[in-house]
Amino acid sequence: MKKCDLCNKEDVIHYRVKSINYKSWIFCCKKCWHIVSKESQYSYGGTRKLK
Ligand SMILES: [Zn+2]
């Protein structure tokens, strides 16, 4: 399992996102994605799934 770049929680699914606070791509869990997706300049770059 990989860790969320924001909260360090391990999960199998992460979302690749950017926002005004994160200028380069980060991978975050679903919970953090809900927060980042409300930020200004949010963009979505795909989903990472581990088997
Ligand atoms: Zn997280």
PDB file of N, CA, C and O and ligand atoms in Angstrom:
ATOM      1  N   MET A   1       0.838  -1.196   0.000  1.00  0.00           N
ATOM      2  CA  MET A   1       0.000   0.000   0.000  1.00  0.00           C
ATOM      3  C   MET A   1       0.879   1.254   0.000  1.00  0.00           C
ATOM      4  O   MET A   1       1.957   1.265   0.553  1.00  0.00           O
ATOM      5  N   LYS A   2       0.343   2.268  -0.638  1.00  0.00           N
ATOM      6  CA  LYS A   2       1.065   3.539  -0.693  1.00  0.00           C
ATOM      7  C   LYS A   2       0.442   4.533   0.285  1.00  0.00           C
ATOM      8  O   LYS A   2      -0.721   4.414   0.642  1.00  0.00           O
ATOM      9  N   LYS A   3       1.248   5.526   0.650  1.00  0.00           N
ATOM     10  CA  LYS A   3       0.764   6.515   1.612  1.00  0.00           C
ATOM     11  C   LYS A   3       0.252   7.775   0.918  1.00  0.00           C
ATOM     12  O   LYS A   3       0.799   8.208  -0.095  1.00  0.00           O
ATOM     13  N   CYS A   4      -0.768   8.343   1.509  1.00  0.00           N
ATOM     14  CA  CYS A   4      -1.273   9.646   1.082  1.00  0.00           C
ATOM     15  C   CYS A   4      -0.198  10.711   1.332  1.00  0.00           C
ATOM     16  O   CYS A   4       0.429  10.718   2.388  1.00  0.00           O
ATOM     17  N   ASP A   5      -0.016  11.590   0.359  1.00  0.00           N
ATOM     18  CA  ASP A   5       0.998  12.641   0.519  1.00  0.00           C
ATOM     19  C   ASP A   5       0.607  13.685   1.570  1.00  0.00           C
ATOM     20  O   ASP A   5       1.459  14.430   2.051  1.00  0.00           O
ATOM     21  N   LEU A   6      -0.655  13.741   1.898  1.00  0.00           N
ATOM     22  CA  LEU A   6      -1.111  14.762   2.846  1.00  0.00           C
ATOM     23  C   LEU A   6      -1.233  14.244   4.269  1.00  0.00           C
ATOM     24  O   LEU A   6      -0.753  14.862   5.206  1.00  0.00           O
ATOM     25  N   CYS A   7      -1.890  13.107   4.452  1.00  0.00           N
ATOM     26  CA  CYS A   7      -2.125  12.621   5.819  1.00  0.00           C
ATOM     27  C   CYS A   7      -1.323  11.366   6.158  1.00  0.00           C
ATOM     28  O   CYS A   7      -1.401  10.871   7.275  1.00  0.00           O
ATOM     29  N   ASN A   8      -0.578  10.834   5.145  1.00  0.00           N
ATOM     30  CA  ASN A   8       0.268   9.649   5.350  1.00  0.00           C
ATOM     31  C   ASN A   8      -0.499   8.377   5.682  1.00  0.00           C
ATOM     32  O   ASN A   8       0.082   7.394   6.126  1.00  0.00           O
ATOM     33  N   LYS A   9      -1.804   8.389   5.444  1.00  0.00           N
ATOM     34  CA  LYS A   9      -2.594   7.189   5.652  1.00  0.00           C
ATOM     35  C   LYS A   9      -2.401   6.237   4.469  1.00  0.00           C
ATOM     36  O   LYS A   9      -2.427   6.652   3.319  1.00  0.00           O
ATOM     37  N   GLU A  10      -2.217   4.979   4.758  1.00  0.00           N
ATOM     38  CA  GLU A  10      -2.030   4.007   3.693  1.00  0.00           C
ATOM     39  C   GLU A  10      -3.363   3.598   3.082  1.00  0.00           C
ATOM     40  O   GLU A  10      -4.359   3.412   3.782  1.00  0.00           O
ATOM     41  N   ASP A  11      -3.359   3.490   1.745  1.00  0.00           N
ATOM     42  CA  ASP A  11      -4.580   3.077   1.050  1.00  0.00           C
ATOM     43  C   ASP A  11      -4.207   2.489  -0.305  1.00  0.00           C
ATOM     44  O   ASP A  11      -3.067   2.607  -0.742  1.00  0.00           O
ATOM     45  N   VAL A  12      -5.182   1.855  -0.973  1.00  0.00           N
ATOM     46  CA  VAL A  12      -4.923   1.268  -2.286  1.00  0.00           C
ATOM     47  C   VAL A  12      -5.317   2.211  -3.421  1.00  0.00           C
ATOM     48  O   VAL A  12      -4.918   2.010  -4.557  1.00  0.00           O
ATOM     49  N   ILE A  13      -6.106   3.215  -3.118  1.00  0.00           N
ATOM     50  CA  ILE A  13      -6.522   4.179  -4.135  1.00  0.00           C
ATOM     51  C   ILE A  13      -6.107   5.586  -3.730  1.00  0.00           C
ATOM     52  O   ILE A  13      -6.342   6.013  -2.596  1.00  0.00           O
ATOM     53  N   HIS A  14      -5.452   6.269  -4.661  1.00  0.00           N
ATOM     54  CA  HIS A  14      -5.100   7.672  -4.430  1.00  0.00           C
ATOM     55  C   HIS A  14      -5.449   8.481  -5.662  1.00  0.00           C
ATOM     56  O   HIS A  14      -5.423   7.969  -6.780  1.00  0.00           O
ATOM     57  N   TYR A  15      -5.719   9.753  -5.438  1.00  0.00           N
ATOM     58  CA  TYR A  15      -6.089  10.658  -6.516  1.00  0.00           C
ATOM     59  C   TYR A  15      -4.939  11.624  -6.771  1.00  0.00           C
ATOM     60  O   TYR A  15      -4.371  12.187  -5.837  1.00  0.00           O
ATOM     61  N   ARG A  16      -4.617  11.784  -8.055  1.00  0.00           N
ATOM     62  CA  ARG A  16      -3.522  12.667  -8.452  1.00  0.00           C
ATOM     63  C   ARG A  16      -4.109  14.057  -8.662  1.00  0.00           C
ATOM     64  O   ARG A  16      -4.925  14.259  -9.557  1.00  0.00           O
ATOM     65  N   VAL A  17      -3.694  14.985  -7.840  1.00  0.00           N
ATOM     66  CA  VAL A  17      -4.310  16.316  -7.864  1.00  0.00           C
ATOM     67  C   VAL A  17      -3.278  17.424  -7.713  1.00  0.00           C
ATOM     68  O   VAL A  17      -2.167  17.218  -7.222  1.00  0.00           O
ATOM     69  N   LYS A  18      -3.708  18.616  -8.146  1.00  0.00           N
ATOM     70  CA  LYS A  18      -2.961  19.850  -7.924  1.00  0.00           C
ATOM     71  C   LYS A  18      -3.950  20.903  -7.450  1.00  0.00           C
ATOM     72  O   LYS A  18      -5.134  20.821  -7.740  1.00  0.00           O
ATOM     73  N   SER A  19      -3.445  21.908  -6.751  1.00  0.00           N
ATOM     74  CA  SER A  19      -4.297  23.049  -6.397  1.00  0.00           C
ATOM     75  C   SER A  19      -3.388  24.242  -6.129  1.00  0.00           C
ATOM     76  O   SER A  19      -2.164  24.150  -6.265  1.00  0.00           O
ATOM     77  N   ILE A  20      -3.979  25.328  -5.710  1.00  0.00           N
ATOM     78  CA  ILE A  20      -3.186  26.532  -5.420  1.00  0.00           C
ATOM     79  C   ILE A  20      -2.180  26.275  -4.296  1.00  0.00           C
ATOM     80  O   ILE A  20      -1.113  26.879  -4.245  1.00  0.00           O
ATOM     81  N   ASN A  21      -2.500  25.363  -3.400  1.00  0.00           N
ATOM     82  CA  ASN A  21      -1.604  25.042  -2.288  1.00  0.00           C
ATOM     83  C   ASN A  21      -0.586  23.960  -2.633  1.00  0.00           C
ATOM     84  O   ASN A  21       0.409  23.790  -1.925  1.00  0.00           O
ATOM     85  N   TYR A  22      -0.853  23.204  -3.699  1.00  0.00           N
ATOM     86  CA  TYR A  22       0.040  22.113  -4.109  1.00  0.00           C
ATOM     87  C   TYR A  22       0.361  22.307  -5.576  1.00  0.00           C
ATOM     88  O   TYR A  22      -0.384  21.867  -6.452  1.00  0.00           O
ATOM     89  N   LYS A  23       1.459  22.983  -5.850  1.00  0.00           N
ATOM     90  CA  LYS A  23       1.787  23.414  -7.211  1.00  0.00           C
ATOM     91  C   LYS A  23       2.247  22.252  -8.087  1.00  0.00           C
ATOM     92  O   LYS A  23       2.136  22.308  -9.302  1.00  0.00           O
ATOM     93  N   SER A  24       2.801  21.217  -7.479  1.00  0.00           N
ATOM     94  CA  SER A  24       3.148  20.043  -8.265  1.00  0.00           C
ATOM     95  C   SER A  24       2.222  18.897  -7.869  1.00  0.00           C
ATOM     96  O   SER A  24       1.589  18.927  -6.810  1.00  0.00           O
ATOM     97  N   TRP A  25       2.157  17.895  -8.717  1.00  0.00           N
ATOM     98  CA  TRP A  25       1.212  16.803  -8.492  1.00  0.00           C
ATOM     99  C   TRP A  25       1.465  16.099  -7.167  1.00  0.00           C
ATOM    100  O   TRP A  25       2.606  15.789  -6.828  1.00  0.00           O
ATOM    101  N   ILE A  26       0.393  15.833  -6.458  1.00  0.00           N
ATOM    102  CA  ILE A  26       0.470  15.007  -5.250  1.00  0.00           C
ATOM    103  C   ILE A  26      -0.529  13.854  -5.393  1.00  0.00           C
ATOM    104  O   ILE A  26      -1.467  13.932  -6.177  1.00  0.00           O
ATOM    105  N   PHE A  27      -0.302  12.811  -4.625  1.00  0.00           N
ATOM    106  CA  PHE A  27      -1.266  11.720  -4.531  1.00  0.00           C
ATOM    107  C   PHE A  27      -1.917  11.782  -3.155  1.00  0.00           C
ATOM    108  O   PHE A  27      -1.225  11.774  -2.145  1.00  0.00           O
ATOM    109  N   CYS A  28      -3.245  11.845  -3.142  1.00  0.00           N
ATOM    110  CA  CYS A  28      -3.921  11.911  -1.845  1.00  0.00           C
ATOM    111  C   CYS A  28      -5.067  10.909  -1.775  1.00  0.00           C
ATOM    112  O   CYS A  28      -5.583  10.451  -2.788  1.00  0.00           O
ATOM    113  N   CYS A  29      -5.453  10.571  -0.559  1.00  0.00           N
ATOM    114  CA  CYS A  29      -6.549   9.635  -0.337  1.00  0.00           C
ATOM    115  C   CYS A  29      -7.886  10.326  -0.585  1.00  0.00           C
ATOM    116  O   CYS A  29      -7.951  11.542  -0.791  1.00  0.00           O
ATOM    117  N   LYS A  30      -8.953   9.560  -0.517  1.00  0.00           N
ATOM    118  CA  LYS A  30     -10.279  10.096  -0.817  1.00  0.00           C
ATOM    119  C   LYS A  30     -10.669  11.229   0.131  1.00  0.00           C
ATOM    120  O   LYS A  30     -11.247  12.228  -0.268  1.00  0.00           O
ATOM    121  N   LYS A  31     -10.331  11.070   1.380  1.00  0.00           N
ATOM    122  CA  LYS A  31     -10.670  12.078   2.380  1.00  0.00           C
ATOM    123  C   LYS A  31      -9.972  13.410   2.068  1.00  0.00           C
ATOM    124  O   LYS A  31     -10.601  14.464   2.066  1.00  0.00           O
ATOM    125  N   CYS A  32      -8.672  13.337   1.794  1.00  0.00           N
ATOM    126  CA  CYS A  32      -7.924  14.557   1.479  1.00  0.00           C
ATOM    127  C   CYS A  32      -8.346  15.123   0.127  1.00  0.00           C
ATOM    128  O   CYS A  32      -8.329  16.330  -0.069  1.00  0.00           O
ATOM    129  N   TRP A  33      -8.727  14.263  -0.793  1.00  0.00           N
ATOM    130  CA  TRP A  33      -9.183  14.703  -2.100  1.00  0.00           C
ATOM    131  C   TRP A  33     -10.421  15.595  -1.978  1.00  0.00           C
ATOM    132  O   TRP A  33     -10.550  16.588  -2.687  1.00  0.00           O
ATOM    133  N   HIS A  34     -11.307  15.257  -1.047  1.00  0.00           N
ATOM    134  CA  HIS A  34     -12.493  16.095  -0.837  1.00  0.00           C
ATOM    135  C   HIS A  34     -12.101  17.494  -0.395  1.00  0.00           C
ATOM    136  O   HIS A  34     -12.770  18.476  -0.734  1.00  0.00           O
ATOM    137  N   ILE A  35     -11.032  17.600   0.359  1.00  0.00           N
ATOM    138  CA  ILE A  35     -10.551  18.909   0.814  1.00  0.00           C
ATOM    139  C   ILE A  35      -9.879  19.658  -0.336  1.00  0.00           C
ATOM    140  O   ILE A  35     -10.225  20.796  -0.633  1.00  0.00           O
ATOM    141  N   VAL A  36      -8.946  18.973  -1.009  1.00  0.00           N
ATOM    142  CA  VAL A  36      -8.184  19.622  -2.079  1.00  0.00           C
ATOM    143  C   VAL A  36      -9.087  20.021  -3.245  1.00  0.00           C
ATOM    144  O   VAL A  36      -8.890  21.073  -3.861  1.00  0.00           O
ATOM    145  N   SER A  37     -10.112  19.217  -3.511  1.00  0.00           N
ATOM    146  CA  SER A  37     -10.987  19.492  -4.649  1.00  0.00           C
ATOM    147  C   SER A  37     -11.791  20.780  -4.483  1.00  0.00           C
ATOM    148  O   SER A  37     -12.315  21.309  -5.454  1.00  0.00           O
ATOM    149  N   LYS A  38     -11.866  21.291  -3.267  1.00  0.00           N
ATOM    150  CA  LYS A  38     -12.576  22.548  -3.022  1.00  0.00           C
ATOM    151  C   LYS A  38     -11.652  23.756  -3.092  1.00  0.00           C
ATOM    152  O   LYS A  38     -12.104  24.903  -3.019  1.00  0.00           O
ATOM    153  N   GLU A  39     -10.366  23.509  -3.221  1.00  0.00           N
ATOM    154  CA  GLU A  39      -9.403  24.613  -3.255  1.00  0.00           C
ATOM    155  C   GLU A  39      -9.343  25.234  -4.643  1.00  0.00           C
ATOM    156  O   GLU A  39      -9.677  24.603  -5.655  1.00  0.00           O
ATOM    157  N   SER A  40      -8.863  26.458  -4.667  1.00  0.00           N
ATOM    158  CA  SER A  40      -8.709  27.191  -5.915  1.00  0.00           C
ATOM    159  C   SER A  40      -7.655  26.530  -6.799  1.00  0.00           C
ATOM    160  O   SER A  40      -6.690  25.952  -6.305  1.00  0.00           O
ATOM    161  N   GLN A  41      -7.860  26.587  -8.118  1.00  0.00           N
ATOM    162  CA  GLN A  41      -6.949  26.041  -9.125  1.00  0.00           C
ATOM    163  C   GLN A  41      -6.794  24.522  -9.025  1.00  0.00           C
ATOM    164  O   GLN A  41      -5.789  23.951  -9.450  1.00  0.00           O
ATOM    165  N   TYR A  42      -7.802  23.874  -8.474  1.00  0.00           N
ATOM    166  CA  TYR A  42      -7.790  22.414  -8.383  1.00  0.00           C
ATOM    167  C   TYR A  42      -7.775  21.785  -9.777  1.00  0.00           C
ATOM    168  O   TYR A  42      -8.521  22.198 -10.658  1.00  0.00           O
ATOM    169  N   SER A  43      -6.918  20.823  -9.970  1.00  0.00           N
ATOM    170  CA  SER A  43      -7.022  20.000 -11.169  1.00  0.00           C
ATOM    171  C   SER A  43      -6.740  18.538 -10.841  1.00  0.00           C
ATOM    172  O   SER A  43      -6.021  18.221  -9.898  1.00  0.00           O
ATOM    173  N   TYR A  44      -7.361  17.691 -11.638  1.00  0.00           N
ATOM    174  CA  TYR A  44      -7.350  16.255 -11.385  1.00  0.00           C
ATOM    175  C   TYR A  44      -6.540  15.558 -12.475  1.00  0.00           C
ATOM    176  O   TYR A  44      -6.746  15.804 -13.661  1.00  0.00           O
ATOM    177  N   GLY A  45      -5.605  14.706 -12.060  1.00  0.00           N
ATOM    178  CA  GLY A  45      -4.720  14.098 -13.039  1.00  0.00           C
ATOM    179  C   GLY A  45      -4.812  12.592 -13.127  1.00  0.00           C
ATOM    180  O   GLY A  45      -3.956  11.960 -13.726  1.00  0.00           O
ATOM    181  N   GLY A  46      -5.839  11.999 -12.529  1.00  0.00           N
ATOM    182  CA  GLY A  46      -5.990  10.560 -12.633  1.00  0.00           C
ATOM    183  C   GLY A  46      -6.061   9.885 -11.280  1.00  0.00           C
ATOM    184  O   GLY A  46      -5.920  10.513 -10.238  1.00  0.00           O
ATOM    185  N   THR A  47      -6.269   8.585 -11.342  1.00  0.00           N
ATOM    186  CA  THR A  47      -6.387   7.789 -10.121  1.00  0.00           C
ATOM    187  C   THR A  47      -5.337   6.706 -10.130  1.00  0.00           C
ATOM    188  O   THR A  47      -5.087   6.085 -11.155  1.00  0.00           O
ATOM    189  N   ARG A  48      -4.686   6.496  -9.005  1.00  0.00           N
ATOM    190  CA  ARG A  48      -3.710   5.433  -8.874  1.00  0.00           C
ATOM    191  C   ARG A  48      -4.331   4.305  -8.052  1.00  0.00           C
ATOM    192  O   ARG A  48      -4.757   4.515  -6.917  1.00  0.00           O
ATOM    193  N   LYS A  49      -4.377   3.133  -8.650  1.00  0.00           N
ATOM    194  CA  LYS A  49      -4.932   1.970  -7.933  1.00  0.00           C
ATOM    195  C   LYS A  49      -3.887   0.891  -7.834  1.00  0.00           C
ATOM    196  O   LYS A  49      -3.235   0.539  -8.808  1.00  0.00           O
ATOM    197  N   LEU A  50      -3.729   0.359  -6.677  1.00  0.00           N
ATOM    198  CA  LEU A  50      -2.814  -0.761  -6.471  1.00  0.00           C
ATOM    199  C   LEU A  50      -3.605  -2.040  -6.325  1.00  0.00           C
ATOM    200  O   LEU A  50      -4.694  -2.057  -5.767  1.00  0.00           O
ATOM    201  N   LYS A  51      -2.999  -3.130  -6.810  1.00  0.00           N
ATOM    202  CA  LYS A  51      -3.686  -4.408  -6.698  1.00  0.00           C
ATOM    203  C   LYS A  51      -3.179  -5.184  -5.496  1.00  0.00           C
ATOM    204  O   LYS A  51      -2.060  -4.987  -5.072  1.00  0.00           O
TER     205      LYS A  51
HETATM  206 ZN    ZN B   1      -5.031  11.636   2.999  1.00  0.00          ZN
END
